[in-house]
Coordinates of C-alpha atoms and ligand atoms in Angstrom, one line a residue:
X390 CA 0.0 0.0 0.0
X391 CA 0.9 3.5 -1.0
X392 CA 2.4 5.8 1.8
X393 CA -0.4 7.8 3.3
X394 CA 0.3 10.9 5.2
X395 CA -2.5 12.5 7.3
X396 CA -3.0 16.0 8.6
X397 CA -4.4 15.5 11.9
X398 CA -6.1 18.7 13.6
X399 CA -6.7 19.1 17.4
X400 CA -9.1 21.7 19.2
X401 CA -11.4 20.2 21.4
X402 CA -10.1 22.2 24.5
X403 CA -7.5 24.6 25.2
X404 CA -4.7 23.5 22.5
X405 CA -4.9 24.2 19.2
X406 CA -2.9 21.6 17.7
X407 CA -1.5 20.1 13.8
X408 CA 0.2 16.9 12.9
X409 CA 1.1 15.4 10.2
X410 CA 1.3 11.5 10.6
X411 CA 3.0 8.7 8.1
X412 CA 1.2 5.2 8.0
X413 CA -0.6 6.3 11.1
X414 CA 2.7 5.5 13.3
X415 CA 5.7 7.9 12.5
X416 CA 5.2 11.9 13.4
X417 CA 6.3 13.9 10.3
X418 CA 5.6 17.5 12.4
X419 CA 3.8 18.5 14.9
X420 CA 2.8 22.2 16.6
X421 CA 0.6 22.8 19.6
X422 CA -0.1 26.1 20.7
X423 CA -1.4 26.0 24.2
X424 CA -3.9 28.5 26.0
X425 CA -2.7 27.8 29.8
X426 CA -1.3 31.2 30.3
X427 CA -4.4 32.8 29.4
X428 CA -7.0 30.6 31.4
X429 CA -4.2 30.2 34.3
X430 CA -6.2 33.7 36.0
X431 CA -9.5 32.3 35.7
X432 CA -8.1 29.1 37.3
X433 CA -9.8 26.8 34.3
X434 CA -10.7 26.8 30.5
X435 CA -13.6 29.4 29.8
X436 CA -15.1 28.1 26.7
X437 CA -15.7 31.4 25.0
X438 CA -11.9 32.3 25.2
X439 CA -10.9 29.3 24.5
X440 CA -12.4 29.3 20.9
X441 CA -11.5 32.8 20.3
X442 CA -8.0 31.8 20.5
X443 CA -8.6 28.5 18.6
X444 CA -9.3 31.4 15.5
X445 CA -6.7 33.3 16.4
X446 CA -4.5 30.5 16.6
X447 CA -5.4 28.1 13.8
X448 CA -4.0 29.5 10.7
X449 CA -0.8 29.7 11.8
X450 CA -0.8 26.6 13.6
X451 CA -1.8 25.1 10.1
X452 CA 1.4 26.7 8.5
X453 CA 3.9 26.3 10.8
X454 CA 3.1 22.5 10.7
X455 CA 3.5 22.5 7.2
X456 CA 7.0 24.4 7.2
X457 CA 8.0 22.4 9.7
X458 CA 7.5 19.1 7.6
X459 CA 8.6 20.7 4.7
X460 CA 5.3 19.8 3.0
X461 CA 2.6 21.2 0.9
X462 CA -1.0 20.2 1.0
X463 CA -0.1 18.5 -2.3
X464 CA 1.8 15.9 -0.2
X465 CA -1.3 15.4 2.2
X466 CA -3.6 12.1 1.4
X467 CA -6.9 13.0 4.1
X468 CA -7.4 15.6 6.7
X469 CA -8.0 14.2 10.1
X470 CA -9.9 16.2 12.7
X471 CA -11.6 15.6 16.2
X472 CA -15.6 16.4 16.0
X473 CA -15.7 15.7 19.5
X474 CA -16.0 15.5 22.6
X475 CA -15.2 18.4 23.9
X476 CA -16.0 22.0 24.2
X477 CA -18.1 22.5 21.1
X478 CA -17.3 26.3 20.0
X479 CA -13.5 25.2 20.4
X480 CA -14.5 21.9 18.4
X481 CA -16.4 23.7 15.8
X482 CA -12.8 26.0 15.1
X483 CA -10.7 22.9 14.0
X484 CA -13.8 21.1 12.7
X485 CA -14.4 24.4 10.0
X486 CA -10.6 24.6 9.1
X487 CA -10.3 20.3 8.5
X488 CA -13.6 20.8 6.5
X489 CA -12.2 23.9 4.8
X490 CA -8.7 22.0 3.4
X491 CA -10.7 19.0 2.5
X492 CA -13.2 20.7 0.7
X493 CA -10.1 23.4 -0.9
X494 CA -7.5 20.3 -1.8
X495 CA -10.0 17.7 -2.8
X496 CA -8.9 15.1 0.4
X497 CA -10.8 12.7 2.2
X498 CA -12.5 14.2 5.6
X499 CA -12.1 11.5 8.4
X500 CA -13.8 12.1 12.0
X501 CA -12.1 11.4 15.3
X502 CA -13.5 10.7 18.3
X503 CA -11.1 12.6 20.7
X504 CA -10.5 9.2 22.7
X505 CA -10.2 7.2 20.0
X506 CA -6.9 10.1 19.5
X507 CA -5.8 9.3 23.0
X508 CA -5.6 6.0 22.9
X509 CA -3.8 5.8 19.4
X510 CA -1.5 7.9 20.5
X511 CA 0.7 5.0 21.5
X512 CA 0.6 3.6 18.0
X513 CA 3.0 6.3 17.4
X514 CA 5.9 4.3 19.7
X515 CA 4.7 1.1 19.3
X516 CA 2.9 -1.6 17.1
X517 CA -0.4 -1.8 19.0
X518 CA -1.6 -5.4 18.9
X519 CA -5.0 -7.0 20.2
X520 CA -7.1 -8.0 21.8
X521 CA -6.1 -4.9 24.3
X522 CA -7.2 -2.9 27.1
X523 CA -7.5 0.6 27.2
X524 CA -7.0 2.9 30.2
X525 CA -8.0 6.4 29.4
X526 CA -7.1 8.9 31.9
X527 CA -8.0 12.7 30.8
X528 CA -9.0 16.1 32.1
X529 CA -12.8 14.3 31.0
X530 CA -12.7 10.8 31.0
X531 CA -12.2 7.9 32.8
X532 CA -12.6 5.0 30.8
X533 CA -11.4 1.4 30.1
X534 CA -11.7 0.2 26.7
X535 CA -11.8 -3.1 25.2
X536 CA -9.9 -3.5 21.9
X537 CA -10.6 -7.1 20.3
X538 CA -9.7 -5.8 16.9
X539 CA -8.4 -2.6 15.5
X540 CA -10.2 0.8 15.6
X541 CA -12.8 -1.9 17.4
X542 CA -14.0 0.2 20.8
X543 CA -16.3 -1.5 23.6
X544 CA -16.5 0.9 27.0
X545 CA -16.1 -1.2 29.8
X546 CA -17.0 1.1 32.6
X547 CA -16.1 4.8 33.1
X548 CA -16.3 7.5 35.6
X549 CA -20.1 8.1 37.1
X550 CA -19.1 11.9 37.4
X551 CA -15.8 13.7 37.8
X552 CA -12.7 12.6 35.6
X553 CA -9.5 12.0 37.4
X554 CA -7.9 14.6 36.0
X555 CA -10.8 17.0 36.8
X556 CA -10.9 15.6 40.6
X557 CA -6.7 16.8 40.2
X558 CA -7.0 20.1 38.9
X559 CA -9.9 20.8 41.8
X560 CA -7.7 19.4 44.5
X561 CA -5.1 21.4 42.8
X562 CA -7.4 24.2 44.0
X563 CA -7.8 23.8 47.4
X564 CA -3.8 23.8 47.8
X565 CA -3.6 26.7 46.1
X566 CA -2.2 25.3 42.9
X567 CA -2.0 26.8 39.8
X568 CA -4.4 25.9 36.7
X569 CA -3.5 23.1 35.4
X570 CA -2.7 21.7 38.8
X571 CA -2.2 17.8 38.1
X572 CA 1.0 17.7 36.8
X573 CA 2.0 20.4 40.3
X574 CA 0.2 18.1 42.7
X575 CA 2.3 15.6 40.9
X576 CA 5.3 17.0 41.9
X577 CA 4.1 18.2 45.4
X578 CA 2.5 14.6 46.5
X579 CA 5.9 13.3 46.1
X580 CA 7.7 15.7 49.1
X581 CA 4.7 14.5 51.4
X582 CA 3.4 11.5 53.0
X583 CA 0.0 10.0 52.7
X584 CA -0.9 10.5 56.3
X585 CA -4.7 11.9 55.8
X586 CA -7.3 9.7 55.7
X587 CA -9.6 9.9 52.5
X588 CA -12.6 7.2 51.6
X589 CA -12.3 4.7 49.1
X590 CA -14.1 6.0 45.8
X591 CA -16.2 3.5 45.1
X592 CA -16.2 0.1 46.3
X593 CA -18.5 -2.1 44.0
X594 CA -17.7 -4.6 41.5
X595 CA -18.3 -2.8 37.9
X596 CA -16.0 -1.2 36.1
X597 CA -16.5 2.3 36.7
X598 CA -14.9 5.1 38.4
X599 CA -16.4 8.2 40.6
X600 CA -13.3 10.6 41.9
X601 CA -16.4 13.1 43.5
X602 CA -16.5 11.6 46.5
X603 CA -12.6 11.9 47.1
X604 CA -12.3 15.6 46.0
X605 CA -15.2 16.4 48.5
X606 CA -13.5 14.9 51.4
X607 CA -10.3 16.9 50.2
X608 CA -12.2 19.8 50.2
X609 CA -14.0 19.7 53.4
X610 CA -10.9 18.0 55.6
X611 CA -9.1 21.1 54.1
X612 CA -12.3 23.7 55.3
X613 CA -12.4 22.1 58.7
X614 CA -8.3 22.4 59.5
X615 CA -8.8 25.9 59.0
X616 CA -12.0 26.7 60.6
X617 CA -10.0 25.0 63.8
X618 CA -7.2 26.6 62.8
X619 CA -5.0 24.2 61.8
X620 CA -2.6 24.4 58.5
X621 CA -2.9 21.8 56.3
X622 CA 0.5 19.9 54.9
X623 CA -0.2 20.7 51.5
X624 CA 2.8 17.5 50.9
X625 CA 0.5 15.5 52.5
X626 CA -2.5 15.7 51.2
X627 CA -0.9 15.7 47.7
X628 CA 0.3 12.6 48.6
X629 CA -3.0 11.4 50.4
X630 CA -4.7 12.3 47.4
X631 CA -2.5 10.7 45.0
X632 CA -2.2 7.7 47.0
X633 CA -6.4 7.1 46.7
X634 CA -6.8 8.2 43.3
X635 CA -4.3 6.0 41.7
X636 CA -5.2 2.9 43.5
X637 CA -8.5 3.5 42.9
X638 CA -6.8 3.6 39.1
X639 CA -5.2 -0.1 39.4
X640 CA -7.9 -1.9 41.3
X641 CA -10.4 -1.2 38.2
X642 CA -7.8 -2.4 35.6
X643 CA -6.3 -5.3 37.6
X644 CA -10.0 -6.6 37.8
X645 CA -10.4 -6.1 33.6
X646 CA -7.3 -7.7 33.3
X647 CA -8.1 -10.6 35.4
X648 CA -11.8 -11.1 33.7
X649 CA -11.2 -10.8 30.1
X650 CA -7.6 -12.5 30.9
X651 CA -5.7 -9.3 28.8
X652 CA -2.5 -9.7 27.8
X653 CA -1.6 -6.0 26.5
X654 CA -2.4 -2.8 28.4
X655 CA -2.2 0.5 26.7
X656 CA -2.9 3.9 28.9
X657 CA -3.5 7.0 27.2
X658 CA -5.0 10.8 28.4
X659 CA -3.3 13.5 30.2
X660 CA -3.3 11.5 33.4
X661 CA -1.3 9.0 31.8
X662 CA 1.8 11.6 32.1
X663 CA 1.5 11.2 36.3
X664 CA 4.3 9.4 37.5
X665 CA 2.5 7.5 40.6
X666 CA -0.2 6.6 37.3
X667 CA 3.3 5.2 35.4
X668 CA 4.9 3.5 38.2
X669 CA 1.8 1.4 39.4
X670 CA 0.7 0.5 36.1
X671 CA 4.2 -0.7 35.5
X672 CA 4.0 -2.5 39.1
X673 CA 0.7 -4.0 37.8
X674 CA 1.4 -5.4 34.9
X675 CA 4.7 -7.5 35.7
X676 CA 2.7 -8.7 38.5
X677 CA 0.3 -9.6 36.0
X678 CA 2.9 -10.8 33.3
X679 CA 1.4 -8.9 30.8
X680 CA 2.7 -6.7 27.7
X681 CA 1.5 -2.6 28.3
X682 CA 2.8 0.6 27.0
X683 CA 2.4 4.6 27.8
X684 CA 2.8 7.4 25.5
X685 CA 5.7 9.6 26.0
X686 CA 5.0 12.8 28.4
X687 CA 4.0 14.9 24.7
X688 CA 1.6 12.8 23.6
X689 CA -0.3 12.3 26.7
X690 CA -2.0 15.5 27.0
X691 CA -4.1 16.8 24.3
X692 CA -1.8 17.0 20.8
X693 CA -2.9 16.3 16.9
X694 CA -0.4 13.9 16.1
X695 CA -2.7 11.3 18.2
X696 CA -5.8 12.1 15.9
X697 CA -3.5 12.0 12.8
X698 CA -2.7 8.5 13.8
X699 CA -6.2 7.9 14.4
X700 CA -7.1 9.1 12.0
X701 CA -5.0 6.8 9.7
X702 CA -6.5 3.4 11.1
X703 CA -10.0 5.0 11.3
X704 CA -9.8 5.3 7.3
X705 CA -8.7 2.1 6.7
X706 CA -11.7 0.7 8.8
X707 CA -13.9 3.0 6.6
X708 CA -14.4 6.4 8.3
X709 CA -15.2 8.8 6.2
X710 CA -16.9 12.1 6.1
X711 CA -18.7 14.7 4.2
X712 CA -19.5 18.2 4.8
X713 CA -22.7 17.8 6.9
X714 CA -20.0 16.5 9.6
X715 CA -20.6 18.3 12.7
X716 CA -19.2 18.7 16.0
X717 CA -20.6 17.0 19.2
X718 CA -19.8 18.4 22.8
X719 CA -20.8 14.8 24.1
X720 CA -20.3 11.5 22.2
X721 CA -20.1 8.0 23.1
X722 CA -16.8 6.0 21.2
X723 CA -17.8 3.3 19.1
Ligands
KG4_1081 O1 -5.9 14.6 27.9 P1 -5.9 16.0 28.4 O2 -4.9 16.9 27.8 O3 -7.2 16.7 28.2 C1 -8.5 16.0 28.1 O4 -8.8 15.4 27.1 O5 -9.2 16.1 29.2 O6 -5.7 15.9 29.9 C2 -5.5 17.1 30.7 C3 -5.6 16.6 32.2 C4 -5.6 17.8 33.1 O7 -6.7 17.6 34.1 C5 -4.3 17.8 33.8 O8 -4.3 18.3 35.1 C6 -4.0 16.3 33.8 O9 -4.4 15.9 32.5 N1 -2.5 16.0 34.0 C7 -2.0 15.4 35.1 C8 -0.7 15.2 34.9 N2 -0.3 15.8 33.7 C9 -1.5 16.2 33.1 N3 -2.7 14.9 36.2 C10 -1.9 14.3 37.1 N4 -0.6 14.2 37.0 C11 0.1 14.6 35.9 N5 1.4 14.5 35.8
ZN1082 ZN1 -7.7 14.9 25.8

């Protein structure tokens, strides 16, 4: 099969981001322009701004990708864009410009479903091979996927309200973090000890995740230490934090692993950059004796070179779209 190079375009949040992917494994270029410094002050993403930027931003984005690969759109064979989920006046700004090129250039359009991106964002350091389970861990999901076949997705359970990285960045908060605090509160939980006591999340037997629970108690031990006047260690409930959250993590997937006996674990999502997330999933599966793999740090958080690769394997399994293709704040992945 001929060579196919896809232009990947990412801007369901706060980064607006272009790849340009080879064979849906080998990054040709790749620019992200991030909006944290702007929504740092609000202490989150405000929609609004964030797809005023996203216009601001795309354009450029679009040709500095290009220079950097050295490429025209004459060397492009499809665009690839996310359609969603996500913030939908930030998706609608990448959604236009991929529908814009296709239409302009004559390529195929192929959607993305931003977690399909995530997870395929390890095919760009390693052959993905299946069956496989999926650990997505993001600013707004918490999922484990089934993978029997390729660009196949079954949810097996997810999170019944807040994301982990959401519970993060709002514990993040309440230490007086700045936005985006997971990757701080990282840092921070490892100076501490987990010495605070802080409920299991949810004790039941599905698959599914709720991190609601835990930030509350975060939140309220923090309010009563200082209504009796007591400082909290912020190291220590980092690490308290931490501690729950990620075990809460492992427990899920150890039981997948056990009842669908997996033998390859992929984690993908901003959450997969957390180093207690890395080091217990690594504990985990050669406990288990099974294969697994993380994105490197820069393909973890939001980026297009994961829906460019995406986007190659969703053409192959026949994904294709015309110009009715619209965005969707909220979307199940199938
Ligand atoms: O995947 P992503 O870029 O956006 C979504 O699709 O949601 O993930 C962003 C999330 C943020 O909540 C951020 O705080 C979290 O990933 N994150 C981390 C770390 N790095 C990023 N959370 C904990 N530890 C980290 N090292
Ligand atoms: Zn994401």
């Amino acid at each position: 099969m001929k060579d196919m190079y896809i232009l990947g375009i990412e801007s369901s949040c706060d980064e607006t981001s272009v790849s340009i992917v080879k064979n849906g494994r080998e990054e040709i270029a790749t620019v992200v322009s991030s909006q944290i410094d702007i929504h740092k002050s609000y202490g989150g993403v405000v929609p609004e701004i964030a797809s005023r930027n996203h216009v601001k931003n795309i354009t450029i984005v679009l040709d500095e990708c290009l220079t950097k690969a050295k490429m025209t759109m004459d060397d492009i064979d499809a665009i690839a864009v996310t359609y969603g989920p996500g913030l939908i006046g930030s998706l609608l700004i990448g959604l236009e410009a991929a529908k814009t090129l296709a239409f302009i250039h004559n390529k195929p359009l192929i959607p993305v479903h931003h977690i399909a991106g995530h997870i395929y964002a390890n095919s760009l350091v390693k052959e993905m091979t299946y069956p496989l389970l999926a650990l997505v861990v993001s600013g707004g999901h918490t999922d484990l996927i089934l993978m029997e076949e390729e660009y196949k997705f079954k949810k097996l359970g997810g999170t019944l309200d807040d994301a982990i990285g959401e519970a993060y960045d709002k514990v993040s908060r309440v230490i007086e973090l700045p936005y985006p605090g997971g990757p701080k509160l990282d840092k921070l939980a490892h100076e501490g000890t987990p010495s605070y006591k802080l409920p299991i999340p949810l004790k039941d037997d599905s698959y599914n995740f709720s991190f609601s629970g835990l930030k509350s108690a975060v939140i309220n031990l923090a309010h009563n230490e200082e209504q009796r006047g007591r400082e909290i260690i912020k190291e220590d409930l980092a690490a308290s934090f931490q501690k729950v959250a990620v075990t809460e993590i492992i427990n899920k997937t150890r039981k997948a692993i056990k009842d669908f006996k997996i033998n390859n674990l992929i984690v993908a999502g901003g959450v997969a950059a957390n180093s207690e997330v890395r080091e217990q999933v690594t504990i985990l599966c050669k406990e288990e004796e099974i294969e697994f793999s993380f994105p490197p740090i820069k393909y973890c958080t939001d980026n297009a070179a994961m829906i460019a690769a995406a986007g190659y394997f969703a053409y192959k399994h026949g994904k294709n779209a015309d110009m009715s293709l619209n965005s969707k704040s909220v979307d199940s992945l199938k």
